Amino acid sequence: MVHLALVSNLMVALGAHPHFGRQNFPVPPGCHPADIRLALAGFDLETLDHLIFLERPFGSTVTDPPAFGGGPDYLRGTAAGRFFPAGQDYPTIGDLYQAIARSLADLASSQGEDILFCGGSAAQVGPDVVALPGLISITNLAEATAAIDTIITQGEGGPAKDDHNHFARLQALRTEYQQILAEDPAFTPSWPVATNPVMRRPPEPAGKIYIDAPEAAAVNDAGNAVYTLMLCCLNQAYGRPADSAPADRLALIDTAISMMGIISTLGTALAQLPASTTHPGINAGLTFEAPRALRPLLNGPSEWRILTFALHQLADGISQLPAVTDPAAIAARLRAQAEPFARRAG
């Protein structure tokens, strides 16, 4: 989560509001680098290899497994000197962030840091709000560069050996996985979940599983609603007025983190439920869908009233889901999260 927070702080520092919207899964090639497909899939060696590929450092010989790679053969570059921004290809995540760092340095040199970092730190979520290793507020080029270095080092790793970055940890997980398979070839680490489950009947059904089994559809609906509320709370935590109390940001971040735990519980329940009446033997999985337009609410009493209403509505609905472990406890947790919002609503 620290990487998301750092990127969001960087957006605010540059005078923008962070955005948490994206395309629903599966994401086709061309949205990110042309040869990468993003899909929802069960945990196995191929999925793990895909995650290792995404986190690989520059110069790595790791390749994407066929189920995730093999995008169209084209380059997404744009001509220099154009006004309209457009996505470009990048070989690794580290290359993307290094290109951002170079662009920030160029802009700081040509425009001045005071002009470039015009958003200030008041509307950011810094270490005074939430304790995350490496989280900082950003007000200048040095801090922006440090934040980007943290993202690259914690993800791909740095020049020095570090067993805690994402790439190294995923590789260690793969080694452990292979050792277990050597001892027990029948080992399966996940339920037989659908690849690319979707919440609604898709216009292009190839490669997707429409969750239409009533019990799973109800849990998935609740899971996506909780996921959307989590994103909404993150949205509200950033870009708040300068005189907004730090406690307001803390309440929003605290609720977002609580929603993450509930999402995990609902996702576990879904993975054990049949996905569809037409695909026997395949279980469901959370589809992580959100509204097409996910914009921040207006600051003030209205935002707290809307969030309070949403939390109580979810509590009422989830309390009626027998497939979920201890739905009453989840409902109580949601109502407890609504209390500080209700006090602010007046």
GROMACS .gro file of C-alpha atoms in nm:
model
  346
    1MET     CA    1   0.000   0.000   0.000
    2VAL     CA    2   0.296   0.234   0.054
    3HIS     CA    3   0.358   0.252  -0.321
    4LEU     CA    4  -0.001   0.357  -0.387
    5ALA     CA    5   0.028   0.618  -0.113
    6LEU     CA    6   0.357   0.755  -0.252
    7VAL     CA    7   0.220   0.783  -0.605
    8SER     CA    8  -0.092   0.955  -0.471
    9ASN     CA    9   0.119   1.199  -0.268
   10LEU     CA   10   0.324   1.272  -0.579
   11MET     CA   11   0.006   1.346  -0.775
   12VAL     CA   12  -0.112   1.587  -0.505
   13ALA     CA   13   0.232   1.751  -0.488
   14LEU     CA   14   0.205   1.822  -0.861
   15GLY     CA   15  -0.138   1.983  -0.813
   16ALA     CA   16  -0.353   1.689  -0.924
   17HIS     CA   17  -0.596   1.461  -0.747
   18PRO     CA   18  -0.498   1.093  -0.745
   19HIS     CA   19  -0.731   0.859  -0.929
   20PHE     CA   20  -0.819   0.505  -0.832
   21GLY     CA   21  -1.023   0.405  -1.135
   22ARG     CA   22  -0.916   0.154  -1.398
   23GLN     CA   23  -1.058  -0.086  -1.651
   24ASN     CA   24  -1.230  -0.394  -1.519
   25PHE     CA   25  -1.051  -0.727  -1.554
   26PRO     CA   26  -0.937  -0.875  -1.782
   27VAL     CA   27  -0.737  -0.580  -1.909
   28PRO     CA   28  -0.642  -0.633  -2.275
   29PRO     CA   29  -0.299  -0.561  -2.427
   30GLY     CA   30  -0.234  -0.199  -2.516
   31CYS     CA   31  -0.355  -0.038  -2.193
   32HIS     CA   32  -0.022  -0.109  -2.030
   33PRO     CA   33   0.286  -0.219  -2.227
   34ALA     CA   34   0.160  -0.380  -2.545
   35ASP     CA   35   0.269  -0.735  -2.457
   36ILE     CA   36   0.111  -0.756  -2.111
   37ARG     CA   37  -0.234  -0.894  -2.031
   38LEU     CA   38  -0.376  -0.847  -1.683
   39ALA     CA   39  -0.614  -1.120  -1.574
   40LEU     CA   40  -0.772  -1.267  -1.263
   41ALA     CA   41  -0.652  -1.622  -1.211
   42GLY     CA   42  -0.609  -1.883  -0.943
   43PHE     CA   43  -0.276  -1.920  -0.768
   44ASP     CA   44  -0.044  -2.164  -0.942
   45LEU     CA   45   0.308  -2.168  -1.085
   46GLU     CA   46   0.205  -1.988  -1.403
   47THR     CA   47   0.036  -1.706  -1.210
   48LEU     CA   48   0.338  -1.681  -0.982
   49ASP     CA   49   0.571  -1.664  -1.283
   50HIS     CA   50   0.359  -1.379  -1.421
   51LEU     CA   51   0.395  -1.183  -1.097
   52ILE     CA   52   0.771  -1.242  -1.100
   53PHE     CA   53   0.782  -1.117  -1.458
   54LEU     CA   54   0.594  -0.799  -1.368
   55GLU     CA   55   0.835  -0.724  -1.081
   56ARG     CA   56   1.153  -0.818  -1.269
   57PRO     CA   57   1.445  -0.572  -1.258
   58PHE     CA   58   1.594  -0.423  -1.571
   59GLY     CA   59   1.811  -0.672  -1.758
   60SER     CA   60   1.640  -0.979  -1.613
   61THR     CA   61   1.594  -1.276  -1.846
   62VAL     CA   62   1.261  -1.370  -1.681
   63THR     CA   63   0.985  -1.414  -1.939
   64ASP     CA   64   0.608  -1.392  -1.911
   65PRO     CA   65   0.427  -1.729  -1.926
   66PRO     CA   66   0.219  -1.787  -2.242
   67ALA     CA   67  -0.117  -1.753  -2.066
   68PHE     CA   68  -0.037  -1.392  -1.973
   69GLY     CA   69   0.202  -1.276  -2.245
   70GLY     CA   70   0.200  -1.291  -2.621
   71GLY     CA   71   0.039  -0.956  -2.693
   72PRO     CA   72   0.025  -0.794  -3.036
   73ASP     CA   73   0.352  -0.712  -3.205
   74TYR     CA   74   0.352  -0.334  -3.209
   75LEU     CA   75   0.523  -0.043  -3.036
   76ARG     CA   76   0.320   0.216  -2.848
   77GLY     CA   77   0.564   0.503  -2.881
   78THR     CA   78   0.458   0.860  -2.963
   79ALA     CA   79   0.641   1.130  -3.151
   80ALA     CA   80   0.835   1.383  -2.945
   81GLY     CA   81   0.704   1.735  -2.909
   82ARG     CA   82   0.333   1.651  -2.901
   83PHE     CA   83   0.103   1.836  -2.662
   84PHE     CA   84  -0.145   1.559  -2.587
   85PRO     CA   85  -0.020   1.303  -2.332
   86ALA     CA   86  -0.017   0.939  -2.440
   87GLY     CA   87   0.100   0.614  -2.285
   88GLN     CA   88   0.429   0.471  -2.405
   89ASP     CA   89   0.587   0.131  -2.375
   90TYR     CA   90   0.835   0.050  -2.100
   91PRO     CA   91   1.021  -0.278  -2.049
   92THR     CA   92   0.987  -0.289  -1.668
   93ILE     CA   93   0.805  -0.106  -1.390
   94GLY     CA   94   1.139   0.034  -1.283
   95ASP     CA   95   1.191   0.185  -1.628
   96LEU     CA   96   0.851   0.352  -1.606
   97TYR     CA   97   0.933   0.516  -1.273
   98GLN     CA   98   1.282   0.614  -1.383
   99ALA     CA   99   1.128   0.785  -1.686
  100ILE     CA  100   0.892   0.971  -1.452
  101ALA     CA  101   1.188   1.076  -1.236
  102ARG     CA  102   1.375   1.207  -1.542
  103SER     CA  103   1.069   1.400  -1.657
  104LEU     CA  104   1.026   1.558  -1.314
  105ALA     CA  105   1.393   1.659  -1.310
  106ASP     CA  106   1.359   1.817  -1.656
  107LEU     CA  107   1.046   2.008  -1.553
  108ALA     CA  108   1.202   2.123  -1.227
  109SER     CA  109   1.500   2.252  -1.420
  110SER     CA  110   1.297   2.434  -1.684
  111GLN     CA  111   1.003   2.558  -1.473
  112GLY     CA  112   1.138   2.567  -1.119
  113GLU     CA  113   1.051   2.341  -0.828
  114ASP     CA  114   0.813   2.595  -0.672
  115ILE     CA  115   0.600   2.593  -0.985
  116LEU     CA  116   0.623   2.218  -1.043
  117PHE     CA  117   0.542   2.112  -0.688
  118CYS     CA  118   0.253   2.352  -0.650
  119GLY     CA  119   0.018   2.123  -0.457
  120GLY     CA  120   0.199   2.133  -0.125
  121SER     CA  121   0.179   1.867   0.145
  122ALA     CA  122  -0.137   1.970   0.335
  123ALA     CA  123  -0.364   1.757   0.114
  124GLN     CA  124  -0.136   1.452   0.119
  125VAL     CA  125  -0.155   1.142   0.337
  126GLY     CA  126   0.179   1.141   0.515
  127PRO     CA  127   0.341   0.955   0.803
  128ASP     CA  128   0.149   1.177   1.045
  129VAL     CA  129  -0.171   1.003   0.927
  130VAL     CA  130  -0.065   0.643   0.869
  131ALA     CA  131   0.255   0.456   0.958
  132LEU     CA  132   0.386   0.283   0.647
  133PRO     CA  133   0.758   0.206   0.597
  134GLY     CA  134   0.898   0.449   0.341
  135LEU     CA  135   0.593   0.677   0.329
  136ILE     CA  136   0.683   1.047   0.305
  137SER     CA  137   0.515   1.370   0.210
  138ILE     CA  138   0.646   1.527  -0.112
  139THR     CA  139   0.716   1.895  -0.163
  140ASN     CA  140   1.028   1.908  -0.383
  141LEU     CA  141   1.235   1.717  -0.638
  142ALA     CA  142   1.456   1.546  -0.381
  143GLU     CA  143   1.155   1.405  -0.198
  144ALA     CA  144   0.989   1.301  -0.524
  145THR     CA  145   1.307   1.122  -0.632
  146ALA     CA  146   1.332   0.950  -0.292
  147ALA     CA  147   0.972   0.831  -0.320
  148ILE     CA  148   1.034   0.688  -0.667
  149ASP     CA  149   1.352   0.517  -0.546
  150THR     CA  150   1.150   0.356  -0.266
  151ILE     CA  151   0.895   0.221  -0.515
  152ILE     CA  152   1.164   0.074  -0.740
  153THR     CA  153   1.376  -0.068  -0.459
  154GLN     CA  154   1.088  -0.222  -0.267
  155GLY     CA  155   0.951  -0.368  -0.590
  156GLU     CA  156   1.231  -0.477  -0.821
  157GLY     CA  157   1.514  -0.441  -0.574
  158GLY     CA  158   1.827  -0.228  -0.590
  159PRO     CA  159   2.197  -0.275  -0.656
  160ALA     CA  160   2.251  -0.432  -0.312
  161LYS     CA  161   2.109  -0.776  -0.241
  162ASP     CA  162   1.779  -0.750  -0.056
  163ASP     CA  163   1.562  -1.050   0.018
  164HIS     CA  164   1.263  -0.832   0.109
  165ASN     CA  165   1.182  -0.665  -0.224
  166HIS     CA  166   0.887  -0.798  -0.424
  167PHE     CA  167   1.098  -0.969  -0.690
  168ALA     CA  168   1.314  -1.158  -0.437
  169ARG     CA  169   1.017  -1.256  -0.218
  170LEU     CA  170   0.822  -1.390  -0.515
  171GLN     CA  171   1.122  -1.590  -0.631
  172ALA     CA  172   1.164  -1.735  -0.281
  173LEU     CA  173   0.794  -1.828  -0.284
  174ARG     CA  174   0.842  -2.005  -0.615
  175THR     CA  175   1.134  -2.205  -0.477
  176GLU     CA  176   0.925  -2.312  -0.178
  177TYR     CA  177   0.636  -2.400  -0.410
  178GLN     CA  178   0.861  -2.624  -0.622
  179GLN     CA  179   1.000  -2.795  -0.312
  180ILE     CA  180   0.647  -2.880  -0.198
  181LEU     CA  181   0.560  -3.011  -0.544
  182ALA     CA  182   0.870  -3.231  -0.542
  183GLU     CA  183   0.748  -3.391  -0.220
  184ASP     CA  184   0.381  -3.397  -0.320
  185PRO     CA  185   0.313  -3.369  -0.697
  186ALA     CA  186  -0.062  -3.354  -0.629
  187PHE     CA  187  -0.030  -3.038  -0.416
  188THR     CA  188  -0.275  -2.765  -0.518
  189PRO     CA  189  -0.250  -2.429  -0.339
  190SER     CA  190  -0.588  -2.288  -0.439
  191TRP     CA  191  -0.950  -2.374  -0.493
  192PRO     CA  192  -1.057  -2.444  -0.854
  193VAL     CA  193  -1.149  -2.081  -0.917
  194ALA     CA  194  -1.254  -1.926  -1.244
  195THR     CA  195  -1.009  -1.743  -1.465
  196ASN     CA  196  -1.144  -1.397  -1.538
  197PRO     CA  197  -1.474  -1.416  -1.348
  198VAL     CA  198  -1.711  -1.131  -1.432
  199MET     CA  199  -2.008  -0.983  -1.249
  200ARG     CA  200  -2.229  -0.914  -1.550
  201ARG     CA  201  -2.303  -1.114  -1.863
  202PRO     CA  202  -2.016  -1.008  -2.093
  203PRO     CA  203  -2.081  -0.901  -2.454
  204GLU     CA  204  -1.763  -1.092  -2.546
  205PRO     CA  205  -1.778  -1.407  -2.331
  206ALA     CA  206  -1.462  -1.577  -2.462
  207GLY     CA  207  -1.214  -1.638  -2.182
  208LYS     CA  208  -1.452  -1.520  -1.907
  209ILE     CA  209  -1.679  -1.691  -1.653
  210TYR     CA  210  -2.005  -1.511  -1.578
  211ILE     CA  211  -2.090  -1.559  -1.210
  212ASP     CA  212  -2.460  -1.642  -1.225
  213ALA     CA  213  -2.493  -1.896  -0.942
  214PRO     CA  214  -2.723  -1.703  -0.703
  215GLU     CA  215  -2.522  -1.754  -0.384
  216ALA     CA  216  -2.190  -1.659  -0.542
  217ALA     CA  217  -2.344  -1.368  -0.732
  218ALA     CA  218  -2.475  -1.218  -0.406
  219VAL     CA  219  -2.137  -1.247  -0.231
  220ASN     CA  220  -1.955  -1.105  -0.534
  221ASP     CA  221  -2.196  -0.812  -0.547
  222ALA     CA  222  -2.123  -0.735  -0.181
  223GLY     CA  223  -1.750  -0.777  -0.236
  224ASN     CA  224  -1.746  -0.531  -0.523
  225ALA     CA  225  -1.950  -0.283  -0.320
  226VAL     CA  226  -1.699  -0.306  -0.033
  227TYR     CA  227  -1.413  -0.271  -0.282
  228THR     CA  228  -1.572   0.041  -0.430
  229LEU     CA  229  -1.626   0.189  -0.083
  230MET     CA  230  -1.259   0.126  -0.005
  231LEU     CA  231  -1.158   0.317  -0.319
  232CYS     CA  232  -1.403   0.593  -0.230
  233CYS     CA  233  -1.245   0.634   0.116
  234LEU     CA  234  -0.898   0.654  -0.041
  235ASN     CA  235  -1.032   0.914  -0.284
  236GLN     CA  236  -1.168   1.123   0.003
  237ALA     CA  237  -0.846   1.101   0.204
  238TYR     CA  238  -0.651   1.294  -0.060
  239GLY     CA  239  -0.693   1.649  -0.180
  240ARG     CA  240  -0.878   1.765   0.128
  241PRO     CA  241  -0.891   2.138   0.214
  242ALA     CA  242  -0.583   2.277   0.387
  243ASP     CA  243  -0.779   2.331   0.709
  244SER     CA  244  -0.908   1.972   0.714
  245ALA     CA  245  -0.822   1.795   1.039
  246PRO     CA  246  -0.564   1.511   1.017
  247ALA     CA  247  -0.817   1.304   1.211
  248ASP     CA  248  -1.048   1.318   0.907
  249ARG     CA  249  -0.783   1.164   0.685
  250LEU     CA  250  -0.705   0.907   0.952
  251ALA     CA  251  -1.072   0.805   0.978
  252LEU     CA  252  -1.092   0.759   0.600
  253ILE     CA  253  -0.767   0.563   0.577
  254ASP     CA  254  -0.866   0.350   0.877
  255THR     CA  255  -1.195   0.263   0.708
  256ALA     CA  256  -1.021   0.184   0.378
  257ILE     CA  257  -0.785  -0.057   0.555
  258SER     CA  258  -1.078  -0.217   0.738
  259MET     CA  259  -1.253  -0.266   0.403
  260MET     CA  260  -0.945  -0.452   0.276
  261GLY     CA  261  -0.987  -0.708   0.553
  262ILE     CA  262  -1.355  -0.754   0.470
  263ILE     CA  263  -1.270  -0.796   0.102
  264SER     CA  264  -1.033  -1.078   0.197
  265THR     CA  265  -1.307  -1.253   0.396
  266LEU     CA  266  -1.561  -1.222   0.114
  267GLY     CA  267  -1.305  -1.333  -0.144
  268THR     CA  268  -1.227  -1.645   0.060
  269ALA     CA  269  -1.597  -1.729   0.075
  270LEU     CA  270  -1.637  -1.676  -0.300
  271ALA     CA  271  -1.348  -1.906  -0.387
  272GLN     CA  272  -1.538  -2.192  -0.223
  273LEU     CA  273  -1.868  -2.133  -0.403
  274PRO     CA  274  -1.968  -2.265  -0.747
  275ALA     CA  275  -1.940  -1.981  -0.999
  276SER     CA  276  -2.202  -2.073  -1.254
  277THR     CA  277  -2.483  -2.311  -1.332
  278THR     CA  278  -2.328  -2.370  -1.675
  279HIS     CA  279  -1.965  -2.436  -1.566
  280PRO     CA  280  -1.969  -2.724  -1.317
  281GLY     CA  281  -1.655  -2.773  -1.111
  282ILE     CA  282  -1.544  -2.409  -1.138
  283ASN     CA  283  -1.563  -2.186  -0.833
  284ALA     CA  284  -1.612  -1.812  -0.821
  285GLY     CA  285  -1.372  -1.534  -0.731
  286LEU     CA  286  -1.404  -1.165  -0.655
  287THR     CA  287  -1.417  -0.971  -0.980
  288PHE     CA  288  -1.289  -0.639  -0.837
  289GLU     CA  289  -1.529  -0.430  -1.040
  290ALA     CA  290  -1.598  -0.063  -0.970
  291PRO     CA  291  -1.809   0.212  -1.126
  292ARG     CA  292  -1.678   0.351  -1.452
  293ALA     CA  293  -1.652   0.701  -1.304
  294LEU     CA  294  -1.497   0.699  -0.958
  295ARG     CA  295  -1.466   1.063  -0.861
  296PRO     CA  296  -1.423   1.220  -0.517
  297LEU     CA  297  -1.726   1.342  -0.328
  298LEU     CA  298  -1.761   1.708  -0.235
  299ASN     CA  299  -1.594   1.780   0.098
  300GLY     CA  300  -1.820   1.867   0.388
  301PRO     CA  301  -2.120   1.717   0.570
  302SER     CA  302  -2.252   1.552   0.254
  303GLU     CA  303  -1.949   1.324   0.210
  304TRP     CA  304  -1.984   1.193   0.565
  305ARG     CA  305  -2.357   1.134   0.521
  306ILE     CA  306  -2.302   0.942   0.198
  307LEU     CA  307  -2.027   0.726   0.348
  308THR     CA  308  -2.235   0.661   0.660
  309PHE     CA  309  -2.530   0.553   0.449
  310ALA     CA  310  -2.311   0.324   0.236
  311LEU     CA  311  -2.158   0.152   0.539
  312HIS     CA  312  -2.497   0.085   0.700
  313GLN     CA  313  -2.643  -0.035   0.371
  314LEU     CA  314  -2.354  -0.281   0.330
  315ALA     CA  315  -2.391  -0.396   0.689
  316ASP     CA  316  -2.760  -0.473   0.632
  317GLY     CA  317  -2.687  -0.664   0.311
  318ILE     CA  318  -2.387  -0.867   0.426
  319SER     CA  319  -2.565  -0.972   0.746
  320GLN     CA  320  -2.802  -1.167   0.519
  321LEU     CA  321  -2.530  -1.369   0.339
  322PRO     CA  322  -2.517  -1.721   0.491
  323ALA     CA  323  -2.224  -1.825   0.270
  324VAL     CA  324  -1.994  -1.578   0.447
  325THR     CA  325  -1.820  -1.672   0.770
  326ASP     CA  326  -1.980  -1.482   1.061
  327PRO     CA  327  -2.173  -1.221   0.858
  328ALA     CA  328  -2.302  -1.063   1.181
  329ALA     CA  329  -1.945  -0.980   1.287
  330ILE     CA  330  -1.873  -0.817   0.950
  331ALA     CA  331  -2.194  -0.616   0.974
  332ALA     CA  332  -2.099  -0.498   1.323
  333ARG     CA  333  -1.757  -0.397   1.195
  334LEU     CA  334  -1.911  -0.193   0.915
  335ARG     CA  335  -2.149  -0.017   1.154
  336ALA     CA  336  -1.859   0.061   1.387
  337GLN     CA  337  -1.669   0.220   1.097
  338ALA     CA  338  -1.975   0.434   1.024
  339GLU     CA  339  -1.983   0.592   1.371
  340PRO     CA  340  -1.701   0.846   1.324
  341PHE     CA  341  -1.846   0.942   0.987
  342ALA     CA  342  -2.192   0.992   1.137
  343ARG     CA  343  -2.050   1.223   1.403
  344ARG     CA  344  -1.888   1.435   1.134
  345ALA     CA  345  -2.212   1.445   0.930
  346GLY     CA  346  -2.386   1.616   1.222
   0.00000   0.00000   0.00000
